[in-house]
Coordinates of C-alpha atoms and ligand atoms in Angstrom, one line a residue:
M1 CA -13.4 -2.7 24.8
A2 CA -10.2 -3.2 22.8
R3 CA -6.9 -4.3 24.4
Y4 CA -4.0 -2.1 23.8
I5 CA -0.7 -2.9 22.4
F6 CA 1.6 0.2 22.9
I7 CA 4.9 0.0 20.7
T8 CA 7.9 1.7 21.7
G9 CA 11.5 2.1 20.5
G10 CA 14.9 2.4 22.1
V11 CA 18.7 2.7 21.3
V12 CA 18.4 4.2 18.0
S13 CA 15.8 5.7 15.6
S14 CA 14.6 4.0 12.3
L15 CA 14.3 0.5 13.7
G16 CA 11.4 -0.3 11.8
K17 CA 8.8 0.2 14.7
G18 CA 6.3 1.3 12.1
L19 CA 6.8 -2.0 10.0
A20 CA 6.8 -3.9 13.3
S21 CA 3.4 -2.7 14.2
A22 CA 2.0 -2.9 10.8
A23 CA 3.2 -6.7 10.7
L24 CA 1.6 -7.4 14.1
G25 CA -1.5 -6.0 12.9
A26 CA -1.6 -8.1 10.0
L27 CA -0.9 -11.1 12.2
L28 CA -3.5 -10.5 14.6
Q29 CA -6.2 -10.1 11.5
A30 CA -4.8 -13.8 10.5
R31 CA -5.8 -15.0 13.7
G32 CA -9.4 -13.4 13.2
Y33 CA -9.2 -10.4 15.2
T34 CA -10.0 -6.8 14.3
V35 CA -7.5 -4.2 14.7
R36 CA -6.7 -0.4 14.2
L37 CA -3.5 1.2 14.3
R38 CA -2.4 4.6 15.6
K39 CA 0.5 6.9 15.5
L40 CA 1.4 9.0 18.2
D41 CA 4.1 11.7 17.3
P42 CA 6.2 13.6 19.9
Y43 CA 7.2 16.6 17.5
L44 CA 5.6 19.9 17.9
N45 CA 4.2 20.3 14.3
V46 CA 0.4 20.0 14.5
D47 CA 0.7 17.7 11.6
P48 CA 3.2 16.4 8.9
G49 CA 1.4 18.4 6.2
T50 CA 3.8 21.3 6.5
M51 CA 7.0 19.4 6.6
S52 CA 9.4 19.0 4.0
P53 CA 9.3 15.7 2.1
F54 CA 13.3 15.9 2.5
E55 CA 13.0 15.8 6.2
H56 CA 10.0 13.8 6.8
G57 CA 9.3 11.6 3.6
E58 CA 5.9 11.4 2.2
V59 CA 2.7 12.9 3.9
F60 CA 0.0 10.4 3.8
V61 CA -3.6 11.4 3.2
T62 CA -6.6 9.5 4.7
D63 CA -9.8 9.3 3.3
D64 CA -11.3 11.8 5.9
G65 CA -8.5 14.5 4.6
A66 CA -5.8 14.3 7.4
E67 CA -2.1 14.9 6.4
T68 CA -0.4 12.1 8.4
D69 CA 3.0 10.4 9.0
L70 CA 3.6 7.8 6.3
D71 CA 3.8 5.1 8.9
L72 CA 0.1 5.1 8.6
G73 CA 0.5 4.2 4.9
H74 CA 2.3 1.1 6.2
Y75 CA -0.7 0.3 8.5
E76 CA -3.0 0.6 5.5
R77 CA -0.7 -1.6 3.2
F78 CA -0.5 -4.4 5.9
T79 CA -3.8 -4.3 7.4
G80 CA -6.2 -2.9 4.7
V81 CA -7.8 -0.9 7.3
S82 CA -8.5 2.8 6.2
A83 CA -6.5 5.0 8.6
R84 CA -8.7 8.1 9.9
R85 CA -7.9 11.2 11.0
S86 CA -8.5 9.9 14.7
D87 CA -5.6 7.6 14.1
T88 CA -2.8 10.1 14.4
I89 CA -1.9 12.6 16.6
S90 CA 1.2 14.8 17.6
A91 CA 2.4 16.7 20.6
G92 CA 1.9 19.9 18.8
R93 CA -2.0 18.9 18.1
V94 CA -2.1 17.8 21.6
Y95 CA -0.9 21.3 23.0
S96 CA -2.9 23.1 20.7
N97 CA -5.9 21.4 21.8
V98 CA -5.2 21.9 25.2
L99 CA -4.5 25.5 24.7
D100 CA -7.8 26.0 22.8
K101 CA -9.6 24.2 25.6
E102 CA -7.7 26.8 28.1
R103 CA -8.8 29.8 25.8
R104 CA -12.4 28.7 25.9
G105 CA -12.2 28.4 29.7
E106 CA -13.0 24.8 29.9
Y107 CA -10.8 24.4 32.7
L108 CA -12.6 26.6 34.8
G109 CA -9.7 28.5 36.0
K110 CA -7.2 25.8 37.0
T111 CA -3.2 26.1 36.2
I112 CA -2.7 24.2 33.3
Q113 CA 0.0 21.4 33.5
V114 CA 1.4 18.7 31.5
I115 CA 0.1 16.5 34.2
P116 CA -2.8 16.0 34.2
H117 CA -4.1 18.2 31.5
V118 CA -1.7 17.1 28.6
T119 CA -1.7 13.5 29.3
N120 CA -5.6 13.5 29.7
E121 CA -5.8 14.9 26.2
I122 CA -3.5 11.9 25.2
K123 CA -5.6 9.5 27.1
D124 CA -8.6 10.7 25.3
F125 CA -7.4 10.5 22.2
L126 CA -6.2 6.6 22.7
A127 CA -9.8 5.9 23.8
I128 CA -11.7 7.2 20.6
G129 CA -13.3 4.2 19.1
E130 CA -12.0 1.9 21.9
D131 CA -15.5 -0.2 21.2
E132 CA -14.7 -1.0 17.4
V133 CA -11.8 -3.4 17.5
D134 CA -10.6 -6.3 19.4
F135 CA -7.0 -4.6 19.3
M136 CA -5.6 -1.2 19.3
L137 CA -2.0 -0.7 18.4
C138 CA -0.5 2.4 19.2
E139 CA 3.0 3.2 18.1
I140 CA 4.9 6.0 19.9
G141 CA 7.3 8.1 17.4
G142 CA 10.8 8.6 18.7
T143 CA 12.7 6.9 21.0
V144 CA 12.5 6.5 24.8
G145 CA 14.4 9.2 26.5
D146 CA 13.4 11.8 23.9
I147 CA 12.3 15.2 26.0
E148 CA 9.1 15.5 23.7
G149 CA 8.1 12.1 24.3
L150 CA 7.9 12.0 28.0
P151 CA 4.2 13.2 28.3
F152 CA 3.5 10.1 25.6
F153 CA 5.0 7.7 28.0
E154 CA 3.5 9.1 31.0
A155 CA -0.1 9.0 29.5
I156 CA 0.4 5.3 28.5
R157 CA 1.5 4.5 32.0
Q158 CA -1.6 6.1 33.4
F159 CA -3.7 4.4 30.8
G160 CA -2.3 1.0 31.9
Q161 CA -3.0 1.6 35.3
E162 CA -6.7 3.0 34.6
R163 CA -7.8 -0.2 32.4
P164 CA -8.7 -3.5 33.7
R165 CA -5.7 -5.8 34.4
G166 CA -4.3 -7.4 31.4
K167 CA -5.8 -5.4 29.0
V168 CA -2.8 -3.1 28.1
I169 CA 0.7 -4.5 27.2
L170 CA 3.8 -2.7 26.0
M171 CA 6.1 -3.9 23.0
H172 CA 9.3 -2.3 22.9
L173 CA 12.0 -2.5 19.9
T174 CA 15.7 -2.2 20.4
L175 CA 18.7 -2.8 18.4
L176 CA 21.4 -5.4 19.3
P177 CA 24.8 -3.7 17.7
W178 CA 27.3 -6.0 16.3
L179 CA 31.1 -5.6 17.1
A180 CA 32.9 -7.0 14.2
A181 CA 36.3 -6.6 15.9
S182 CA 35.2 -8.8 18.8
G183 CA 32.6 -10.9 16.9
E184 CA 30.0 -10.1 19.5
L185 CA 26.6 -8.8 19.7
K186 CA 25.9 -6.3 22.5
T187 CA 22.9 -6.4 24.5
K188 CA 24.1 -3.4 27.1
P189 CA 22.1 -0.5 25.1
T190 CA 19.1 -3.0 25.1
Q191 CA 19.4 -3.2 29.0
H192 CA 19.9 0.6 29.1
S193 CA 17.0 1.7 27.0
V194 CA 14.5 -1.2 29.1
K195 CA 16.0 0.6 32.2
E196 CA 15.0 3.9 30.8
L197 CA 11.6 2.8 30.3
R198 CA 11.2 1.2 33.9
S199 CA 12.3 4.2 35.4
I200 CA 9.2 5.9 34.1
G201 CA 7.2 3.2 35.3
L202 CA 6.9 1.1 32.1
Q203 CA 7.9 -2.5 31.9
P204 CA 7.9 -4.1 28.4
D205 CA 6.0 -7.4 28.1
V206 CA 7.6 -8.4 24.6
L207 CA 10.8 -7.1 23.5
V208 CA 11.9 -7.1 19.7
C209 CA 15.3 -7.2 18.9
R210 CA 16.6 -5.9 15.4
S211 CA 20.0 -7.5 14.8
E212 CA 22.1 -8.1 11.5
Q213 CA 23.4 -11.6 13.1
L214 CA 21.6 -14.4 14.4
I215 CA 21.0 -14.0 18.1
P216 CA 22.1 -16.9 20.0
D217 CA 20.0 -18.5 22.7
R218 CA 22.4 -17.6 25.5
E219 CA 22.2 -13.7 24.4
R220 CA 18.4 -14.1 24.3
A221 CA 18.2 -15.7 27.8
K222 CA 20.6 -12.9 29.0
I223 CA 18.4 -10.1 27.7
A224 CA 15.3 -11.8 29.3
L225 CA 17.1 -12.0 32.5
F226 CA 18.3 -8.2 32.7
C227 CA 15.2 -6.8 31.1
N228 CA 12.8 -8.8 33.2
V229 CA 10.9 -10.3 30.0
R230 CA 10.2 -13.9 29.5
P231 CA 12.8 -15.8 27.2
D232 CA 10.1 -16.6 24.5
S233 CA 8.8 -13.0 24.6
V234 CA 12.3 -11.6 23.4
I235 CA 11.7 -11.9 19.6
P236 CA 14.5 -11.6 17.1
A237 CA 14.0 -9.3 14.2
Y238 CA 16.3 -9.8 11.1
D239 CA 17.1 -7.8 7.9
L240 CA 14.5 -8.6 5.4
K241 CA 15.0 -8.6 1.4
S242 CA 11.4 -7.2 1.2
I243 CA 9.0 -5.5 3.9
Y244 CA 6.1 -8.0 2.8
E245 CA 8.0 -10.8 4.3
A246 CA 7.5 -9.3 7.8
P247 CA 4.4 -10.7 8.8
L248 CA 5.7 -14.3 8.1
A249 CA 8.9 -13.7 9.4
Y250 CA 7.4 -12.1 13.0
H251 CA 5.2 -14.9 13.1
R252 CA 8.0 -17.4 12.5
A253 CA 10.0 -15.5 15.2
G254 CA 7.0 -16.1 17.5
L255 CA 5.7 -12.5 17.6
D256 CA 1.9 -12.9 17.7
R257 CA 2.2 -16.0 20.2
A258 CA 4.2 -14.0 22.7
V259 CA 1.6 -10.9 22.3
L260 CA -1.5 -13.1 22.7
D261 CA 0.4 -15.1 25.5
A262 CA 1.1 -11.5 27.2
F263 CA -2.8 -11.2 27.1
R264 CA -3.1 -14.6 28.6
I265 CA -5.1 -15.4 25.5
S266 CA -5.3 -19.2 25.3
P267 CA -5.7 -21.4 23.4
A268 CA -4.7 -18.8 20.7
P269 CA -6.9 -18.8 17.6
R270 CA -4.8 -20.5 14.7
P271 CA -3.8 -18.1 12.1
D272 CA -4.5 -18.3 8.3
L273 CA -1.5 -16.9 6.8
S274 CA -2.6 -17.7 3.2
R275 CA -2.8 -14.0 2.2
W276 CA 0.9 -13.2 3.0
E277 CA 1.9 -16.6 1.6
D278 CA 0.2 -15.4 -1.7
V279 CA 1.9 -12.2 -1.5
M280 CA 5.3 -13.7 -1.1
D281 CA 4.9 -16.2 -3.6
R282 CA 4.1 -13.4 -6.1
L283 CA 7.0 -11.4 -4.8
T284 CA 9.5 -14.4 -5.2
H285 CA 8.2 -15.8 -8.4
A286 CA 8.3 -13.0 -10.6
E287 CA 9.7 -13.3 -14.3
G288 CA 11.4 -10.5 -16.3
E289 CA 11.7 -6.7 -15.1
V290 CA 10.3 -3.5 -16.1
R291 CA 12.1 -0.3 -15.5
I292 CA 10.1 2.8 -14.8
A293 CA 11.5 6.1 -14.7
V294 CA 9.8 8.2 -11.7
V295 CA 10.7 12.1 -12.7
G296 CA 10.1 13.9 -9.4
K297 CA 11.6 16.7 -7.4
Y298 CA 12.3 14.8 -4.2
T299 CA 14.4 12.0 -5.8
E300 CA 17.3 12.1 -3.1
L301 CA 15.1 10.7 -0.3
E302 CA 12.8 7.7 -1.6
D303 CA 10.6 7.9 1.4
A304 CA 9.2 11.1 -0.2
Y305 CA 7.4 8.8 -2.6
K306 CA 7.1 5.8 -0.3
S307 CA 3.4 4.9 -1.6
V308 CA 4.5 5.4 -5.1
S309 CA 7.3 3.0 -4.9
E310 CA 5.2 0.4 -3.0
A311 CA 2.0 0.8 -5.3
L312 CA 4.8 0.1 -8.3
T313 CA 5.7 -2.8 -6.3
H314 CA 2.1 -4.0 -5.9
G315 CA 1.6 -3.5 -9.6
G316 CA 4.4 -5.8 -10.3
M317 CA 2.7 -8.3 -8.1
A318 CA -0.2 -8.3 -9.9
N319 CA 1.6 -8.8 -13.2
R320 CA 4.2 -11.3 -11.7
V321 CA 7.0 -9.1 -13.1
R322 CA 9.5 -7.2 -11.1
V323 CA 9.3 -3.5 -11.0
R324 CA 12.4 -1.4 -10.9
P325 CA 11.9 2.1 -10.3
E326 CA 14.7 4.5 -11.0
W327 CA 14.5 8.1 -9.5
I328 CA 15.3 10.9 -12.0
A329 CA 15.7 14.5 -10.9
A330 CA 13.2 16.3 -13.1
E331 CA 15.6 19.3 -13.1
D332 CA 18.3 17.1 -14.9
L333 CA 15.9 17.0 -17.7
E334 CA 15.9 20.7 -18.2
Q335 CA 19.5 20.1 -19.6
D336 CA 19.6 20.2 -23.4
D337 CA 19.9 16.6 -24.4
G338 CA 18.1 15.7 -20.9
S339 CA 15.3 13.9 -22.4
H340 CA 17.9 11.3 -23.4
L341 CA 18.0 10.2 -19.7
L342 CA 14.4 8.6 -20.1
D343 CA 15.6 6.3 -23.0
G344 CA 15.0 2.7 -22.6
Y345 CA 12.2 2.8 -19.8
H346 CA 9.1 0.8 -20.2
G347 CA 7.1 3.5 -18.3
I348 CA 7.2 7.0 -16.9
I349 CA 5.7 8.4 -13.7
V350 CA 5.4 11.9 -12.7
P351 CA 4.6 11.9 -9.1
G352 CA 3.1 14.7 -6.9
G353 CA 5.0 17.9 -6.1
F354 CA 5.2 21.4 -4.9
G355 CA 6.6 24.6 -6.1
E356 CA 8.4 25.3 -9.5
R357 CA 11.8 23.7 -9.1
G358 CA 12.0 20.9 -11.6
T359 CA 8.3 21.4 -13.4
E360 CA 10.0 22.1 -16.7
G361 CA 11.6 18.9 -16.4
M362 CA 8.2 17.3 -15.6
I363 CA 6.8 19.0 -18.7
A364 CA 9.5 17.5 -20.9
A365 CA 9.0 13.9 -19.3
A366 CA 5.4 14.3 -20.4
Q367 CA 6.3 15.3 -23.9
Y368 CA 8.6 12.7 -24.3
A369 CA 6.2 9.8 -22.9
R370 CA 3.6 11.3 -25.7
E371 CA 5.8 11.7 -28.4
K372 CA 7.7 8.4 -27.8
R373 CA 4.3 6.4 -27.0
V374 CA 6.0 5.3 -23.5
P375 CA 3.0 4.3 -21.1
F376 CA 2.7 7.6 -18.7
L377 CA 1.1 8.1 -15.3
G378 CA 1.1 11.8 -14.1
I379 CA 0.0 11.9 -10.7
C380 CA -1.4 15.4 -9.1
L381 CA 1.4 17.7 -10.0
G382 CA 2.1 15.0 -12.8
M383 CA -1.2 15.5 -14.2
Q384 CA -0.9 19.1 -14.1
T385 CA 2.3 19.4 -16.0
A386 CA 1.1 16.9 -18.6
V387 CA -1.8 19.1 -19.2
I388 CA 0.6 22.1 -19.6
E389 CA 2.4 20.2 -21.9
A390 CA -0.3 19.4 -24.1
A391 CA -1.7 22.8 -23.8
R392 CA 1.8 24.3 -25.1
N393 CA 2.5 21.6 -27.8
L394 CA -1.0 20.3 -29.0
A395 CA -3.3 23.3 -28.3
G396 CA -0.8 25.8 -29.4
I397 CA -1.0 28.0 -26.1
S398 CA 2.5 28.4 -26.0
D399 CA 2.8 30.2 -22.7
A400 CA 0.6 27.6 -20.6
G401 CA 1.3 27.3 -17.1
S402 CA 0.1 27.0 -13.5
Q403 CA -0.3 29.9 -11.3
E404 CA 1.5 27.8 -8.5
F405 CA 4.8 28.6 -10.6
D406 CA 3.8 32.3 -11.3
P407 CA 1.8 33.3 -8.0
A408 CA 1.3 37.1 -9.2
A409 CA -1.3 35.7 -11.9
D410 CA -1.7 38.8 -13.5
S411 CA 1.9 39.4 -14.1
G412 CA 1.1 37.9 -17.2
R413 CA 4.0 35.7 -17.5
C414 CA 1.9 32.8 -18.2
T415 CA -1.4 31.5 -19.3
P416 CA -2.8 29.7 -16.4
V417 CA -4.2 26.5 -17.4
V418 CA -3.7 25.3 -13.8
Y419 CA -5.2 27.9 -11.4
H420 CA -5.3 28.3 -7.6
L421 CA -8.4 26.5 -6.6
K422 CA -10.4 28.8 -4.1
E423 CA -13.7 27.0 -3.8
W424 CA -15.1 23.6 -4.5
V425 CA -18.1 21.3 -3.3
Q426 CA -17.5 18.8 -0.5
G427 CA -20.6 16.3 -0.4
N428 CA -23.4 18.9 -0.1
R429 CA -20.8 21.6 1.5
K430 CA -19.2 24.6 -0.5
V431 CA -15.5 24.8 0.7
E432 CA -14.0 28.1 0.3
R433 CA -10.0 29.4 0.3
K434 CA -8.6 32.9 0.5
P435 CA -5.4 33.4 -1.0
D436 CA -3.9 34.5 2.3
D437 CA -5.2 31.6 4.2
A438 CA -2.5 29.8 6.6
K439 CA -0.6 27.0 5.0
G440 CA -1.4 24.1 7.5
G441 CA -4.7 21.8 6.3
T442 CA -6.1 24.2 3.7
M443 CA -5.6 22.1 0.6
R444 CA -8.3 20.0 -0.9
L445 CA -7.9 16.9 1.0
G446 CA -8.9 13.6 1.4
A447 CA -11.4 11.1 -0.8
Y448 CA -13.5 12.8 -3.6
T449 CA -15.2 11.0 -6.2
A450 CA -14.3 11.1 -10.0
V451 CA -17.3 10.4 -12.7
L452 CA -15.5 8.4 -15.5
K453 CA -16.2 8.7 -19.2
P454 CA -17.8 5.4 -20.7
G455 CA -15.2 3.6 -22.8
S456 CA -12.2 5.9 -22.0
L457 CA -9.0 4.0 -20.8
I458 CA -9.5 5.1 -17.2
S459 CA -12.8 3.3 -17.1
R460 CA -11.4 0.4 -18.7
V461 CA -8.7 0.4 -16.1
Y462 CA -11.3 0.1 -13.5
D463 CA -13.5 -2.4 -15.2
G464 CA -15.9 -0.2 -16.7
A465 CA -16.7 1.6 -13.2
T466 CA -18.5 5.0 -13.6
E467 CA -17.2 6.5 -10.6
I468 CA -14.0 5.9 -8.6
E469 CA -12.8 7.6 -5.4
D470 CA -9.3 8.4 -4.4
R471 CA -7.6 10.7 -2.1
H472 CA -6.5 14.1 -2.9
R473 CA -4.1 16.7 -1.7
H474 CA -3.8 19.8 -3.8
R475 CA -4.2 23.6 -3.8
Y476 CA -4.2 24.0 -7.7
E477 CA -6.4 22.5 -10.3
V478 CA -6.7 22.1 -14.1
D479 CA -8.8 24.9 -15.6
V480 CA -12.1 23.4 -17.1
S481 CA -12.4 26.5 -19.3
Y482 CA -9.6 25.0 -21.5
R483 CA -11.4 21.6 -21.8
D484 CA -12.9 22.3 -25.3
Q485 CA -9.4 23.5 -26.9
L486 CA -7.7 20.7 -25.2
E487 CA -10.0 18.1 -26.2
A488 CA -10.0 19.3 -29.9
A489 CA -6.2 18.9 -29.7
G490 CA -6.5 15.3 -28.6
M491 CA -6.5 15.4 -24.7
V492 CA -9.6 13.6 -23.2
F493 CA -11.1 14.7 -19.8
S494 CA -12.1 11.2 -19.0
G495 CA -12.7 11.9 -15.4
M496 CA -14.5 14.8 -13.8
S497 CA -16.0 15.9 -10.5
P498 CA -19.7 15.4 -10.0
D499 CA -20.5 19.0 -10.7
D500 CA -18.3 18.7 -13.9
R501 CA -16.1 21.7 -12.6
L502 CA -13.1 20.1 -11.4
P503 CA -10.9 17.8 -14.1
E504 CA -9.8 14.8 -12.2
V505 CA -8.5 12.4 -15.2
V506 CA -7.1 13.1 -18.4
E507 CA -5.6 10.9 -21.1
L508 CA -4.4 11.2 -24.7
A509 CA -6.8 9.8 -27.4
D510 CA -4.0 8.8 -29.6
H511 CA -1.7 6.9 -27.3
P512 CA -1.4 3.5 -25.8
W513 CA -1.2 4.2 -22.3
F514 CA -1.2 7.8 -21.1
I515 CA -3.0 9.0 -17.9
G516 CA -3.0 11.9 -15.5
V517 CA -5.0 11.9 -12.3
Q518 CA -5.2 14.5 -9.8
A519 CA -5.8 12.4 -7.1
H520 CA -3.3 10.1 -5.5
P521 CA -4.2 6.3 -6.4
E522 CA -0.8 5.1 -4.8
L523 CA -2.3 5.8 -1.2
K524 CA -4.8 2.9 -1.3
S525 CA -2.7 0.6 -3.1
K526 CA -2.2 -2.7 -0.9
P527 CA 0.1 -6.0 -1.6
F528 CA -3.2 -8.1 -1.5
A529 CA -5.4 -5.7 -3.4
P530 CA -3.1 -3.6 -5.9
A531 CA -4.6 0.0 -7.0
P532 CA -6.0 -0.7 -10.7
L533 CA -4.0 2.1 -11.9
F534 CA -0.8 0.7 -10.9
A535 CA -1.4 -2.6 -11.9
D536 CA -2.6 -1.7 -15.3
F537 CA 0.2 0.9 -15.9
V538 CA 2.7 -1.9 -15.1
R539 CA 1.0 -4.6 -17.5
A540 CA 1.3 -1.9 -20.3
A541 CA 4.8 -1.2 -19.2
K542 CA 5.6 -5.1 -19.3
E543 CA 4.1 -5.2 -23.0
Q544 CA 6.8 -2.7 -24.0
E545 CA 9.4 -4.8 -22.4
R546 CA 8.1 -7.4 -24.5
M547 CA 8.4 -5.1 -27.8
V548 CA 11.9 -3.8 -26.8
Ligands
LIG1 N1 1.4 21.3 -6.2 C1 0.4 20.9 -6.6 C2 -1.2 21.5 -6.1 O1 -1.0 22.1 -5.1 C3 0.3 19.5 -6.6 C4 0.1 18.7 -5.5 C5 0.6 17.3 -5.5 O2 1.1 16.9 -6.4 N2 0.3 16.7 -4.4 O3 -2.3 21.4 -6.6

């Protein structure tokens, strides 16, 4: 049975709970333990799939097709453990499950209440897979005191009581604000947030205190005293230059030791931190810099492309070069001389996205990369727009477009070389969709295989592999019936679904490095195992840097 670590936050949001959880997971692994990380989100959406990237950042997709919070991406990048559908739950999902059960009569006529019905549902979720790992780390979204969070806090209180003693601990993150005028770090907000926790029956075992300034021993002792935590379990967390410093920095600050101590595990197994030392060595000893233009729709919020930006960093680490992504709003390329915005970059990426806005700019970016022979990686919508560009400008289908941008397909506004996908094969099952299906959870989601063409660029990128598997999240698809026409014009369909019906990878025959992928290779990239597509894209960009 796993030991449980609950991770909560107080004082303010955005303290880096997800990162602290992920780093702690990595440190426990370094000491030889197996871990799984989970996220409990108090919001009422059933999942983040329908949330705007502007509000909530990227939607991270798991192999088994769940649309999840971007924190699950951090968990995977730090631990290498593939997240599953059962690693994420929201209040919306909890209530929806409870109400479904009520409708099915499973509560045998009882009055349905937050305690016990909602809290039981949360506890059942926590227990899934508890025999599989040594430690289960469960992060609660939001901050203590939020109305939506209460059932979750109550559920973990009950959970702690129901488990054998010493099997559940609580780690709480807070902020120590710095008052420049008086030159002081203030501990009062931390004291209040711990008081808030204690008023609902929860006592933290470990306190992680974010601070911009060094926390003097005196303040640490004061926090320990007023928050009823041992002084060596008050862990300072200072700002870092790179998130990948977090495991080593938290280790130096004593986090993993404090956690094992709270479980009374002694002597603690010695950690092997070589993986993270190597990661840091690659980050800090990079030579040169490549500049990558990322042409997207959600460029105001970098979190909207979190995994792309991390995968680029990993690609840089693989090539020992710094990668500087620059975010360019696709719409800006739609101006008359807009394509000049792309001058001087060593590589161009068009990442995923939804809706029509900015797509003409993405098409212009693909055209620029094709004509100027700049390394190009189109991901999902980026592949679809690259195909539209080739259809228009190479294959002579001048009105080529996507049904996504022209929903009334028969309006005749465009020739839909990208169409609304209504059926496909998953394993040995046929999946079907109707045009009026609900929006949530109805895309082609999760891991699917692409069969690669021998000798193609993509198969070389994957060391001669004949099949690859990456995660998908899309509703539209390149229409295979244009394959012959496009291939005759110079576009190679170098990856296909196993039934040869869905184009998965395209590339240009007469180009040094031009690839479009329907899947999202960025989702599986890790600092210690960069996604091959990003590693090779950065390698090609680095070659450009030498040529410039
Ligand atoms: N909007 C496109 C589709 O649904 C692309 C999705 C994406 O880029 N993730 O197919």
